[in-house]
PDB file of C-alpha atoms in Angstrom:
ATOM      1  CA  MET A   1      13.863 -28.635 -14.614  1.00 47.00           C
ATOM      2  CA  ARG A   2      16.139 -27.200 -11.983  1.00 56.00           C
ATOM      3  CA  HIS A   3      14.986 -26.262  -8.529  1.00 61.00           C
ATOM      4  CA  VAL A   4      15.021 -22.498  -8.059  1.00 63.00           C
ATOM      5  CA  PRO A   5      14.957 -21.356  -4.411  1.00 66.00           C
ATOM      6  CA  ASP A   6      12.117 -19.106  -3.339  1.00 71.00           C
ATOM      7  CA  LEU A   7      14.163 -15.963  -2.672  1.00 70.00           C
ATOM      8  CA  SER A   8      11.183 -13.998  -1.336  1.00 76.00           C
ATOM      9  CA  ARG A   9      10.558 -16.648   1.337  1.00 78.00           C
ATOM     10  CA  ILE A  10      14.259 -16.703   2.257  1.00 72.00           C
ATOM     11  CA  SER A  11      14.475 -12.900   2.479  1.00 71.00           C
ATOM     12  CA  GLU A  12      11.342 -12.787   4.670  1.00 74.00           C
ATOM     13  CA  ALA A  13      12.830 -15.369   7.046  1.00 72.00           C
ATOM     14  CA  VAL A  14      16.099 -13.438   7.268  1.00 68.00           C
ATOM     15  CA  ALA A  15      14.246 -10.143   7.853  1.00 67.00           C
ATOM     16  CA  GLU A  16      12.200 -11.730  10.652  1.00 68.00           C
ATOM     17  CA  SER A  17      15.368 -12.954  12.355  1.00 67.00           C
ATOM     18  CA  PHE A  18      16.693  -9.384  12.605  1.00 66.00           C
ATOM     19  CA  GLY A  19      14.835  -7.426  15.177  1.00 64.00           C
ATOM     20  CA  VAL A  20      15.009  -5.704  18.494  1.00 61.00           C
ATOM     21  CA  ARG A  21      14.608  -9.051  20.322  1.00 69.00           C
ATOM     22  CA  GLU A  22      17.917 -10.204  18.811  1.00 70.00           C
ATOM     23  CA  VAL A  23      19.730  -7.386  20.616  1.00 74.00           C
ATOM     24  CA  TYR A  24      17.590  -6.667  23.675  1.00 78.00           C
ATOM     25  CA  GLY A  25      16.221  -9.477  25.828  1.00 80.00           C
ATOM     26  CA  GLU A  26      12.966  -9.567  27.733  1.00 85.00           C
ATOM     27  CA  PRO A  27      12.943  -6.907  30.461  1.00 90.00           C
ATOM     28  CA  ILE A  28      13.115  -8.260  34.014  1.00 90.00           C
ATOM     29  CA  GLU A  29      11.571  -6.290  36.896  1.00 93.00           C
ATOM     30  CA  ARG A  30      12.344  -6.992  40.534  1.00 90.00           C
ATOM     31  CA  ASP A  31      11.961  -4.743  43.604  1.00 90.00           C
ATOM     32  CA  GLY A  32      11.262  -1.643  41.495  1.00 90.00           C
ATOM     33  CA  VAL A  33      14.373  -2.118  39.343  1.00 93.00           C
ATOM     34  CA  LEU A  34      14.013  -2.876  35.620  1.00 94.00           C
ATOM     35  CA  VAL A  35      16.873  -4.751  33.915  1.00 93.00           C
ATOM     36  CA  ILE A  36      17.034  -4.911  30.111  1.00 91.00           C
ATOM     37  CA  PRO A  37      19.711  -7.333  28.874  1.00 90.00           C
ATOM     38  CA  ALA A  38      21.548  -6.494  25.643  1.00 88.00           C
ATOM     39  CA  ALA A  39      23.745  -8.526  23.309  1.00 87.00           C
ATOM     40  CA  ARG A  40      26.170  -7.980  20.445  1.00 84.00           C
ATOM     41  CA  VAL A  41      24.889  -9.786  17.365  1.00 82.00           C
ATOM     42  CA  TRP A  42      26.874 -10.419  14.170  1.00 80.00           C
ATOM     43  CA  SER A  43      25.299 -11.823  11.034  1.00 77.00           C
ATOM     44  CA  SER A  44      26.627 -12.671   7.624  1.00 80.00           C
ATOM     45  CA  GLY A  45      25.532 -14.576   4.590  1.00 79.00           C
ATOM     46  CA  GLY A  46      26.401 -15.408   1.059  1.00 81.00           C
ATOM     47  CA  ALA A  47      25.112 -17.111  -2.032  1.00 79.00           C
ATOM     48  CA  GLY A  48      26.488 -18.409  -5.265  1.00 81.00           C
ATOM     49  CA  ALA A  49      25.551 -20.379  -8.327  1.00 79.00           C
ATOM     50  CA  GLY A  50      27.245 -21.752 -11.362  1.00 78.00           C
ATOM     51  CA  ALA A  51      26.743 -23.869 -14.428  1.00 75.00           C
ATOM     52  CA  SER A  52      28.995 -25.859 -16.703  1.00 70.00           C
ATOM     53  CA  GLU A  53      29.812 -24.487 -20.144  1.00 69.00           C
ATOM     54  CA  HIS A  54      27.432 -27.062 -21.603  1.00 63.00           C
ATOM     55  CA  ASP A  55      24.580 -25.873 -19.358  1.00 56.00           C
ATOM     56  CA  ALA A  56      25.310 -22.230 -20.191  1.00 55.00           C
ATOM     57  CA  GLU A  57      25.293 -23.030 -23.926  1.00 59.00           C
ATOM     58  CA  ALA A  58      22.038 -24.939 -23.555  1.00 56.00           C
ATOM     59  CA  ALA A  59      20.447 -21.988 -21.778  1.00 54.00           C
ATOM     60  CA  SER A  60      21.538 -19.564 -24.508  1.00 54.00           C
ATOM     61  CA  ASP A  61      20.386 -21.992 -27.244  1.00 51.00           C
ATOM     62  CA  VAL A  62      16.853 -21.823 -25.888  1.00 48.00           C
ATOM     63  CA  LEU A  63      16.737 -18.149 -26.816  1.00 49.00           C
ATOM     64  CA  GLU A  64      18.283 -18.534 -30.290  1.00 54.00           C
ATOM     65  CA  GLU A  65      17.576 -20.743 -33.267  1.00 53.00           C
ATOM     66  CA  PRO A  66      20.268 -23.445 -33.225  1.00 53.00           C
ATOM     67  CA  SER A  67      22.882 -23.461 -35.988  1.00 54.00           C
ATOM     68  CA  ALA A  68      23.548 -26.611 -37.992  1.00 54.00           C
ATOM     69  CA  GLU A  69      26.669 -27.266 -35.885  1.00 55.00           C
ATOM     70  CA  VAL A  70      24.714 -27.018 -32.601  1.00 50.00           C
ATOM     71  CA  ALA A  71      21.929 -29.195 -34.013  1.00 50.00           C
ATOM     72  CA  ALA A  72      24.534 -31.840 -34.937  1.00 50.00           C
ATOM     73  CA  ASP A  73      25.982 -31.541 -31.430  1.00 52.00           C
ATOM     74  CA  ARG A  74      22.550 -32.195 -29.935  1.00 51.00           C
ATOM     75  CA  SER A  75      22.223 -35.473 -31.799  1.00 50.00           C
ATOM     76  CA  GLU A  76      25.176 -36.851 -29.827  1.00 51.00           C
ATOM     77  CA  PRO A  77      24.481 -38.402 -26.408  1.00 51.00           C
ATOM     78  CA  ASP A  78      24.678 -36.070 -23.401  1.00 51.00           C
ATOM     79  CA  VAL A  79      27.364 -37.990 -21.513  1.00 51.00           C
ATOM     80  CA  GLY A  80      31.087 -37.683 -20.957  1.00 51.00           C
ATOM     81  CA  PRO A  81      33.400 -34.736 -20.389  1.00 52.00           C
ATOM     82  CA  GLY A  82      31.969 -31.407 -21.517  1.00 50.00           C
ATOM     83  CA  ARG A  83      28.448 -32.821 -21.721  1.00 50.00           C
ATOM     84  CA  GLY A  84      25.450 -32.884 -19.393  1.00 49.00           C
ATOM     85  CA  SER A  85      27.383 -34.788 -16.746  1.00 52.00           C
ATOM     86  CA  ASP A  86      29.279 -31.589 -15.827  1.00 60.00           C
ATOM     87  CA  GLY A  87      26.256 -30.136 -14.068  1.00 67.00           C
ATOM     88  CA  GLY A  88      25.958 -26.976 -12.098  1.00 73.00           C
ATOM     89  CA  GLY A  89      24.544 -25.823  -8.840  1.00 77.00           C
ATOM     90  CA  GLY A  90      24.238 -23.172  -6.247  1.00 78.00           C
ATOM     91  CA  GLY A  91      24.019 -22.572  -2.577  1.00 79.00           C
ATOM     92  CA  LEU A  92      23.067 -20.164   0.145  1.00 76.00           C
ATOM     93  CA  GLY A  93      24.566 -19.798   3.591  1.00 79.00           C
ATOM     94  CA  PHE A  94      23.814 -17.719   6.629  1.00 77.00           C
ATOM     95  CA  GLY A  95      25.429 -17.476  10.038  1.00 81.00           C
ATOM     96  CA  ARG A  96      25.008 -15.535  13.239  1.00 79.00           C
ATOM     97  CA  GLN A  97      26.961 -15.082  16.438  1.00 81.00           C
ATOM     98  CA  ALA A  98      25.820 -13.384  19.619  1.00 81.00           C
ATOM     99  CA  GLU A  99      27.409 -12.627  22.961  1.00 82.00           C
ATOM    100  CA  PRO A 100      26.200 -10.738  26.039  1.00 84.00           C
ATOM    101  CA  ALA A 101      27.133  -7.062  26.009  1.00 87.00           C
ATOM    102  CA  GLY A 102      25.593  -5.948  29.288  1.00 90.00           C
ATOM    103  CA  ALA A 103      22.335  -4.599  30.634  1.00 91.00           C
ATOM    104  CA  PHE A 104      20.502  -1.337  31.081  1.00 92.00           C
ATOM    105  CA  VAL A 105      19.404  -0.926  34.693  1.00 94.00           C
ATOM    106  CA  VAL A 106      16.458   1.420  35.156  1.00 94.00           C
ATOM    107  CA  GLU A 107      16.048   2.658  38.739  1.00 92.00           C
ATOM    108  CA  GLY A 108      14.419   5.627  40.412  1.00 87.00           C
ATOM    109  CA  GLN A 109      17.665   7.644  39.998  1.00 89.00           C
ATOM    110  CA  GLY A 110      17.826   7.043  36.239  1.00 92.00           C
ATOM    111  CA  VAL A 111      19.291   4.585  33.757  1.00 94.00           C
ATOM    112  CA  ARG A 112      22.800   3.157  33.886  1.00 93.00           C
ATOM    113  CA  TRP A 113      24.730   0.726  31.696  1.00 92.00           C
ATOM    114  CA  VAL A 114      26.291  -2.325  33.347  1.00 91.00           C
ATOM    115  CA  PRO A 115      28.734  -4.058  30.947  1.00 90.00           C
ATOM    116  CA  ALA A 116      28.934  -7.848  30.873  1.00 87.00           C
ATOM    117  CA  VAL A 117      32.233  -9.250  32.116  1.00 85.00           C
ATOM    118  CA  SER A 118      33.755 -11.798  29.763  1.00 81.00           C
ATOM    119  CA  VAL A 119      35.993 -14.103  31.781  1.00 85.00           C
ATOM    120  CA  ASN A 120      37.234 -15.677  28.546  1.00 86.00           C
ATOM    121  CA  ARG A 121      38.532 -12.321  27.311  1.00 85.00           C
ATOM    122  CA  ILE A 122      40.237 -11.640  30.643  1.00 91.00           C
ATOM    123  CA  VAL A 123      41.965 -15.051  30.593  1.00 94.00           C
ATOM    124  CA  LEU A 124      42.978 -14.640  26.940  1.00 94.00           C
ATOM    125  CA  GLY A 125      44.400 -11.182  27.675  1.00 94.00           C
ATOM    126  CA  GLY A 126      46.444 -12.623  30.553  1.00 95.00           C
ATOM    127  CA  GLN A 127      47.792 -15.401  28.343  1.00 96.00           C
ATOM    128  CA  VAL A 128      48.792 -12.972  25.593  1.00 96.00           C
ATOM    129  CA  ALA A 129      50.513 -10.704  28.136  1.00 96.00           C
ATOM    130  CA  PHE A 130      52.398 -13.694  29.605  1.00 97.00           C
ATOM    131  CA  VAL A 131      53.606 -14.877  26.190  1.00 97.00           C
ATOM    132  CA  LEU A 132      54.752 -11.369  25.250  1.00 97.00           C
ATOM    133  CA  ALA A 133      56.554 -10.931  28.588  1.00 96.00           C
ATOM    134  CA  ALA A 134      58.267 -14.342  28.238  1.00 96.00           C
ATOM    135  CA  ALA A 135      59.367 -13.500  24.677  1.00 96.00           C
ATOM    136  CA  LEU A 136      60.714 -10.132  25.814  1.00 96.00           C
ATOM    137  CA  VAL A 137      62.667 -11.689  28.715  1.00 95.00           C
ATOM    138  CA  GLY A 138      64.079 -14.378  26.399  1.00 94.00           C
ATOM    139  CA  TRP A 139      65.130 -11.774  23.858  1.00 94.00           C
ATOM    140  CA  ALA A 140      66.778  -9.623  26.576  1.00 93.00           C
ATOM    141  CA  MET A 141      68.683 -12.606  28.013  1.00 92.00           C
ATOM    142  CA  ALA A 142      69.905 -13.714  24.573  1.00 91.00           C
ATOM    143  CA  ARG A 143      71.084 -10.195  23.799  1.00 89.00           C
ATOM    144  CA  ARG A 144      72.859  -9.882  27.158  1.00 87.00           C
ATOM    145  CA  ARG A 145      74.890 -13.067  26.532  1.00 82.00           C
ATOM    146  CA  ARG A 146      76.481 -11.577  23.390  1.00 74.00           C
TER     147      ARG A 146
END
């Protein structure tokens, strides 16, 4: 018998992992100021399953009375190409990514949003700008020489 995953248990675990605590962190209070950190969270998942033609035929034969041809086929050993050695299977995958987005700062004057500064994005933007500028200068110099 094949192992069938408990989909209800998997869906409960996934549902528990999505919640307000995934986006908003624990509030921090200091000197009358409340800071609530927030994050961007991406999630994705997928699943798939498959069976060989032999396995699919065997599954459909369970529901129907076998013909004489199928009965003769069953008397042969279940080995070799196109037989039980082909197998089948399935899988399930899930992934998440999170990054700081900023924080809500609650003070006596009200609430304000303070975005998180991503140094990596700033550096990457500078590198892209440099490469584009270098390509543009190279193109201009090559065109000027003509």
